[in-house]
Amino acid sequence: MILAVLFANAEGNILIERFHGVPAEERLHWRSFLVKLGADNLKGVKNEELLVACHKSVYIVYTILGDVSIYVVGKDEYDELALSEVIFTITSAVKDVCGKPPTERRFLDKYGRICLCLDEIVWKGYLENTEKDRIKRLIRLKPPTEF
Amino acid sequence: MAQPLVKKDDDRDDEADYSPFMGIEKGAVLQEARVFNDPQLDARRCSQVITKLLYLLNQGETFTKVEATEVFFSVTKLFQSRDLGLRRMVYLIIKELSPSADEVIIVTSSLMKDMNSKTDMYRANAIRVLCRITDGTLLTQIERYLKQAIVDKNPVVASAALVSGIHLLQTNPEIVKRWSNEVQEAVQSRAALVQFHALALLHQLDKGKCSLTFGPMSLDPLYKSGNSTQSGDRPFYDFLESCLRHKSEMVIFEAAKAITDLNGVTSRELTPAITVLQLFLSSSKPVLRFAAVRTLNKVAMTHPMAVTNCNIDMESLISDQNRSIATLAITTLLKTGNESSVDRLMKQITNFMSDIADEFKIVVVEAIRSLCLKFPLKYRSLMNFLSNILREEGGFDYKKAIVDSIVILIRDIPDAKESGLLHLCEFIEDCEFTYLSTQILHFLGIEGPKTVDPSKYIRYIYNRVHLENATVRASAVSTLAKFGASVEELQPRIFVLLRRCLFDSDDEVNFYIISYIASLNYVVRDRATLYLNTLGGDIEIDKDVRDFLFGSLDIPLVNLETSLKKYEPSEEAFDINLVPREVKSQPLAEKKAPGKKPTGLGAPPSGPPSTVDSYERQLLSIPEFANFGKLFKSSAPVELTEAETEYAVNVVKHIFDTHVVFQYNCTNTIPEQLLEDVIVIVDASEAEEFSQVITKPLRSLPYDSPGQTFVAFEKPEGLPTTGKFSNILKFIVKEVDPTSGEAEDDGVEDEYQLEDLEVVAADYILKVGVSNFRNAWESLDPDSERVDEYGLGQRGDGLSEAVNTVINILGMQPCEGTETVPPNSRSHTCLLSGVFIGGVKVLVRLSFGLDSTKDVAMKLAVRSDDVNVSDAIHEIVASG
């Protein structure tokens, strides 16, 4: 299960957060844990370089893309490698929507589109679509070209 | 939640000037949402408002029920628009708002319309949304459409229905199970993705569990099914092995992981997987390094030798920037390292410890403890390491892990005792945790007096009397008194110190604190007075009191707690002798739980409260058994019938000093029968030393209402007499009218053959653990020791089977986890403890060895309070 996908800006403010199967009372804990993780480790990291951590039986893969840091949390079959696939799909979709690694402003400008992409990529805690061209068509309600 | 975004500095990029959501406010957005109701819909503007709503939701903003309903109503109006982009947003916002059941109905008709639309993408999305927001009743209404959708020509539609099925299976499994024909058909689809989703749903329908992911992850269910159905030959191994040469790193890794997870994987099978994992260790990608080292760490637990080839690569990971990777590398190295590499490793770890978090440090400390137990000769450097990190900053859990490790090393490595105790003494000089200080003081009281020079610990202990809070002071006084009681030459000096403790200044407040925390409820002064009196002989003190104060409490704490809770204040004093001493064995499932950590300072592991006292009460209430004396032991129930037979009977063996009582628990499983005058006819011809004295029949045994019948035998006093008994259940059976439930007046005599029953030597030994075997062993008279050697012949499963067999024959409690034999061991020592009938404490040391022909040899050493019991143990093993 992909437990959480979270986007934060450089100051650690949350831009998007989506939880799956995480009780509401635990979300605050995850939010602050992830933001602190990023603050401790993401400084000077190159765009899309993947960092990894584990917390109890839960895995976290996170990276930075432009002004935005992205965190994906998973457990069981969504271990560090599966999560790296998830985050790769997310970063390529975000780059595709924004045209390049986004500034915070650009990210917010394309906010609606990015939410739609996420909806296509993660469906109720499971990874679904992985190809950016397919995602690009699906969010515009266009049928994909390949099956 | 995000702070409102503020305007950035002007020198920033133009486009980053300000946020499109700056100053966003829920009330205003809700106002804006009225645009959804316009007769002329502005698709672009509507999309923008939905985006704002999404932003608010993603920021953790919540809508009241009224607000959500209002938005939801307005959103449904947007179905009128033909704009594709807006429609996609509408689908998303409905999912995000997750309306309640009474609102779903508003949107259902629109979504149903979309579900039957000619536009494939409408159909697909409508299915997803409906399945997300639907409940069971609505699902039955749309089930027909969903089944059609599964076999829809358009792959996007089919996939949407199948994926929805996977999720609906969790909430409405009975409905989804009806779709199997359609799902089977979808498996044949020409679109790969539909095939995959159909397979995933099928797999989940079969197994109830599946991972839904793409590409390489499909290996996951494959190897799981390979694992579960194959034990010896593995048809998937060659495939997995070929995947190790795949071009995708993900496939390689999943294949390697699958191989390492195979049941009973051999070193030969592991080799290719380890080789690719080793390559990943030096990957530039942290995720791959992490994955590889995590998998190798797991392999090192079962096959440490297979991982040693990677040690050099692993060592370079100690300096990895990612602390998770470094910690995993270190703990793996600690598992695979050999004796000669310990010192070098410790040097590397020392540098590393200062910059990791406590949670990682605890993992390292636990790994070091295991390493030290593996290489006891290296205790000096490992103990030094532990004492150094004990002095550094750290939280309670970390410090406790270190202290626990030192205590375990002191217990298991005799040479480490002196230095370990001194390290602990130094630690309490500056320890901020009351719990740890009191535990260490208690431990010092037990171990300190047994050292060569006990006097050197006194200073550390007495310092605590001056400088600590009342709880620690009280513990220190007890520890001092223990030294006084155990070391005669120290007594005069201890008296002086204890007298000084009488001037302790603790007041009423302290009294409450101590009463609450300290188990014996004495204030420091009172403790000091008590100990002075006890040791000094000012007043006559019973031997029992001395034993109680200074001896070890050999009653399981759980049992003591249960008895104390049951005790009602009355004229009659609480009798500690009535507290059951048997530790009820843990349920099987719990026993099998792997990775049980050794306990340090805490009490020895103990099971739930014993049922022995309830048996005792029950038996004493039967007048015929009232003069049998104290119940020594009751066995676990032994089944005498197969499962699901007409009559279910099991027996509990109750052992008294001169008697054995069999309690037959009978259950009648036939509704049309009533049994009366139920007895068990016992033939004791193969149990010559037993003579039957009492049979207590069961008057009536109605359907499904268990009852008991008893048979009692006399046996030689205090001896572990054994024998075999055959049993026949005898009764009068009466037919019962199923409608009225009344039995007929006349019955027929009938018999029912039961399984045989044996009384074995283990029935005469109570499983009573000791927390410190070495101390307990040394406290018993060496003259009571009896040693002999036995050849156990060849054993199928190596030493493990031999060890279990002997434990079962003796029915004693294995101590300090010695019942577990590490795989491929050629020698093993197992420590057992118990109480023999008559209340005689007995300890057994078993040393097993395996020779070149796989014959198992065993040396058995017994010590007990009674030499005859030591001999009896040997007789039991010799005849077993």
CSV table of C-alpha atoms in Angstrom, one decimal, chain A residues 1-2 7 9 11-20 28 31 33 37 41 45 49-56 58-62 67 76-87 100-130 134-135 137-144 146-147, chain B residues 1-3 5 8 12-21 51 54-60 84-85 87-89 91-92 95-96 119 121-122 125 128-129 131-132 154-156 159-160 163-164 166-168 170 190-193 197 204 209-214 216-217 220 224 249-250 253-254 257 284-288 290-292 294-295 321-322 324-325 328 359-360:
chain,number,residue,atom,x,y,z
A,1,MET,CA,0.0,0.0,0.0
A,2,ILE,CA,1.2,3.5,-0.8
A,7,PHE,CA,4.6,17.7,-1.8
A,9,ASN,CA,7.8,23.8,-0.7
A,11,GLU,CA,10.1,26.2,3.6
A,12,GLY,CA,8.5,22.9,4.5
A,13,ASN,CA,4.9,24.0,3.9
A,14,ILE,CA,2.6,21.3,2.5
A,15,LEU,CA,1.4,21.9,-1.0
A,16,ILE,CA,-0.4,18.6,-1.6
A,17,GLU,CA,-0.9,15.6,0.7
A,18,ARG,CA,-2.7,12.5,0.0
A,19,PHE,CA,-3.0,9.7,2.5
A,20,HIS,CA,-4.3,6.2,2.0
A,28,LEU,CA,0.2,15.2,11.6
A,31,ARG,CA,3.6,15.4,8.0
A,33,PHE,CA,8.3,13.6,10.3
A,37,LEU,CA,13.5,14.4,7.0
A,41,ASN,CA,18.8,15.7,4.1
A,45,VAL,CA,20.7,17.3,-3.4
A,49,GLU,CA,18.2,12.2,-6.9
A,50,LEU,CA,16.3,9.7,-4.8
A,51,LEU,CA,16.9,9.5,-1.1
A,52,VAL,CA,15.6,6.6,1.0
A,53,ALA,CA,14.8,6.0,4.7
A,54,CYS,CA,12.9,3.5,6.7
A,55,HIS,CA,10.8,4.1,9.8
A,56,LYS,CA,9.7,0.9,11.5
A,58,VAL,CA,7.5,1.7,6.5
A,59,TYR,CA,9.7,2.9,3.7
A,60,ILE,CA,10.1,6.4,2.5
A,61,VAL,CA,11.6,7.5,-0.8
A,62,TYR,CA,11.9,11.3,-1.4
A,67,ASP,CA,11.4,24.2,-5.5
A,76,ASP,CA,4.7,-4.2,2.4
A,77,GLU,CA,5.2,-4.7,-1.4
A,78,TYR,CA,5.7,-0.9,-1.7
A,79,ASP,CA,9.3,-1.1,-0.6
A,80,GLU,CA,12.0,1.3,-1.5
A,81,LEU,CA,12.3,0.0,-5.1
A,82,ALA,CA,8.6,0.0,-5.8
A,83,LEU,CA,8.4,3.5,-4.3
A,84,SER,CA,11.2,4.7,-6.5
A,85,GLU,CA,9.0,3.7,-9.5
A,86,VAL,CA,6.1,5.6,-8.0
A,87,ILE,CA,8.2,8.7,-7.4
A,100,LYS,CA,10.6,21.8,-16.4
A,101,PRO,CA,11.5,21.3,-12.8
A,102,PRO,CA,9.0,23.7,-11.3
A,103,THR,CA,9.3,26.8,-9.2
A,104,GLU,CA,6.8,26.9,-6.5
A,105,ARG,CA,4.8,29.5,-8.4
A,106,ARG,CA,4.7,27.3,-11.5
A,107,PHE,CA,3.7,24.3,-9.4
A,108,LEU,CA,0.8,26.2,-8.0
A,109,ASP,CA,-0.2,27.5,-11.4
A,110,LYS,CA,-0.5,23.9,-12.6
A,111,TYR,CA,-2.0,22.7,-9.3
A,112,GLY,CA,-5.2,21.3,-10.8
A,113,ARG,CA,-3.4,19.4,-13.5
A,114,ILE,CA,-0.9,17.9,-11.0
A,115,CYS,CA,-3.8,16.8,-8.8
A,116,LEU,CA,-5.3,15.0,-11.9
A,117,CYS,CA,-2.0,13.4,-12.6
A,118,LEU,CA,-1.8,12.1,-9.1
A,119,ASP,CA,-5.3,10.7,-9.4
A,120,GLU,CA,-4.2,8.7,-12.4
A,121,ILE,CA,-0.9,7.6,-10.9
A,122,VAL,CA,-2.1,6.4,-7.5
A,123,TRP,CA,-5.5,4.9,-7.2
A,124,LYS,CA,-6.5,4.2,-3.6
A,125,GLY,CA,-3.0,3.4,-2.4
A,126,TYR,CA,-1.9,1.4,-5.4
A,127,LEU,CA,0.3,2.5,-8.3
A,128,GLU,CA,-1.7,2.4,-11.5
A,129,ASN,CA,-0.5,4.4,-14.5
A,130,THR,CA,3.2,4.8,-15.0
A,134,ARG,CA,-0.7,7.9,-21.2
A,135,ILE,CA,-1.2,10.0,-18.1
A,137,ARG,CA,-4.0,11.9,-22.3
A,138,LEU,CA,-6.0,10.5,-19.5
A,139,ILE,CA,-6.2,13.7,-17.5
A,140,ARG,CA,-7.6,15.4,-20.6
A,141,LEU,CA,-10.2,12.5,-20.9
A,142,LYS,CA,-8.5,11.4,-24.1
A,143,PRO,CA,-8.2,7.6,-24.6
A,144,PRO,CA,-4.6,6.4,-24.5
A,146,GLU,CA,-1.5,2.3,-26.7
A,147,PHE,CA,-2.8,-0.6,-24.7
B,1,MET,CA,-0.8,22.8,7.2
B,2,ALA,CA,0.7,25.5,5.1
B,3,GLN,CA,1.0,29.0,6.2
B,5,LEU,CA,2.0,32.1,1.2
B,8,LYS,CA,8.3,36.9,-2.3
B,12,ARG,CA,13.0,36.7,-7.6
B,13,ASP,CA,12.0,35.4,-11.0
B,14,ASP,CA,8.9,37.3,-12.3
B,15,GLU,CA,6.8,34.3,-12.5
B,16,ALA,CA,7.4,33.5,-8.8
B,17,ASP,CA,6.0,36.8,-7.9
B,18,TYR,CA,3.1,35.6,-5.8
B,19,SER,CA,1.0,32.5,-5.4
B,20,PRO,CA,-2.2,32.0,-7.3
B,21,PHE,CA,-3.7,30.9,-4.0
B,51,THR,CA,-8.7,23.7,-8.2
B,54,LEU,CA,-8.8,20.9,-4.1
B,55,TYR,CA,-6.1,23.2,-2.8
B,56,LEU,CA,-8.1,23.8,0.4
B,57,LEU,CA,-8.8,20.1,0.8
B,58,ASN,CA,-5.1,19.2,0.3
B,59,GLN,CA,-4.1,21.7,2.9
B,60,GLY,CA,-6.1,19.8,5.4
B,84,LEU,CA,-13.7,17.4,-21.3
B,85,GLY,CA,-11.2,19.1,-19.0
B,87,ARG,CA,-15.6,16.9,-16.6
B,88,ARG,CA,-12.3,15.3,-15.6
B,89,MET,CA,-12.1,17.8,-12.7
B,91,TYR,CA,-14.8,13.4,-11.4
B,92,LEU,CA,-11.9,14.3,-9.2
B,95,LYS,CA,-14.0,11.6,-5.2
B,96,GLU,CA,-12.2,14.1,-3.0
B,119,THR,CA,-17.7,8.2,-24.8
B,121,MET,CA,-13.5,7.8,-21.2
B,122,TYR,CA,-16.8,8.9,-19.5
B,125,ASN,CA,-14.2,7.5,-15.1
B,128,ARG,CA,-14.2,4.6,-10.9
B,129,VAL,CA,-16.1,7.4,-9.2
B,131,CYS,CA,-17.1,2.5,-7.1
B,132,ARG,CA,-15.3,4.9,-4.9
B,154,ASN,CA,-12.5,-0.7,-24.6
B,155,PRO,CA,-9.5,-1.6,-22.5
B,156,VAL,CA,-9.7,1.6,-20.4
B,159,SER,CA,-9.4,-1.9,-16.6
B,160,ALA,CA,-11.5,0.7,-14.7
B,163,VAL,CA,-9.4,-2.2,-10.7
B,164,SER,CA,-12.6,-1.1,-9.0
B,166,ILE,CA,-10.0,-5.2,-6.6
B,167,HIS,CA,-10.9,-2.4,-4.2
B,168,LEU,CA,-14.5,-3.4,-3.8
B,170,GLN,CA,-12.3,-5.4,0.6
B,190,ARG,CA,-5.8,-8.6,-26.2
B,191,ALA,CA,-4.8,-5.6,-24.1
B,192,ALA,CA,-1.9,-6.5,-21.8
B,193,LEU,CA,-3.1,-4.1,-19.1
B,197,HIS,CA,-5.7,-6.3,-14.0
B,204,GLN,CA,-7.1,-11.8,-5.1
B,209,LYS,CA,-4.5,-11.0,-1.1
B,210,CYS,CA,-2.5,-9.7,-4.0
B,211,SER,CA,-0.2,-6.9,-4.9
B,212,LEU,CA,-1.5,-4.7,-7.7
B,213,THR,CA,1.4,-3.2,-9.5
B,214,PHE,CA,3.0,-3.2,-12.8
B,216,PRO,CA,8.5,-6.2,-12.5
B,217,MET,CA,6.3,-6.4,-9.4
B,220,ASP,CA,6.0,-11.0,-6.4
B,224,LYS,CA,5.0,-16.4,-3.5
B,249,GLU,CA,17.5,-3.2,-12.2
B,250,MET,CA,14.1,-3.6,-10.6
B,253,PHE,CA,16.5,-7.0,-7.6
B,254,GLU,CA,13.1,-8.5,-7.2
B,257,LYS,CA,15.0,-10.9,-3.3
B,284,SER,CA,25.4,5.4,-7.3
B,285,LYS,CA,21.7,5.3,-6.4
B,286,PRO,CA,21.0,5.3,-2.7
B,287,VAL,CA,17.7,3.4,-3.2
B,288,LEU,CA,19.5,0.5,-4.8
B,290,PHE,CA,19.5,0.6,0.5
B,291,ALA,CA,17.6,-2.2,-1.1
B,292,ALA,CA,20.7,-4.4,-1.5
B,294,ARG,CA,18.5,-4.4,3.5
B,295,THR,CA,18.1,-7.8,1.7
B,321,GLN,CA,25.8,9.6,3.9
B,322,ASN,CA,22.5,7.9,4.2
B,324,SER,CA,19.8,4.1,7.2
B,325,ILE,CA,22.2,2.5,4.8
B,328,LEU,CA,22.1,-1.6,8.0
B,359,GLU,CA,16.7,4.5,17.1
B,360,PHE,CA,19.7,3.5,14.9
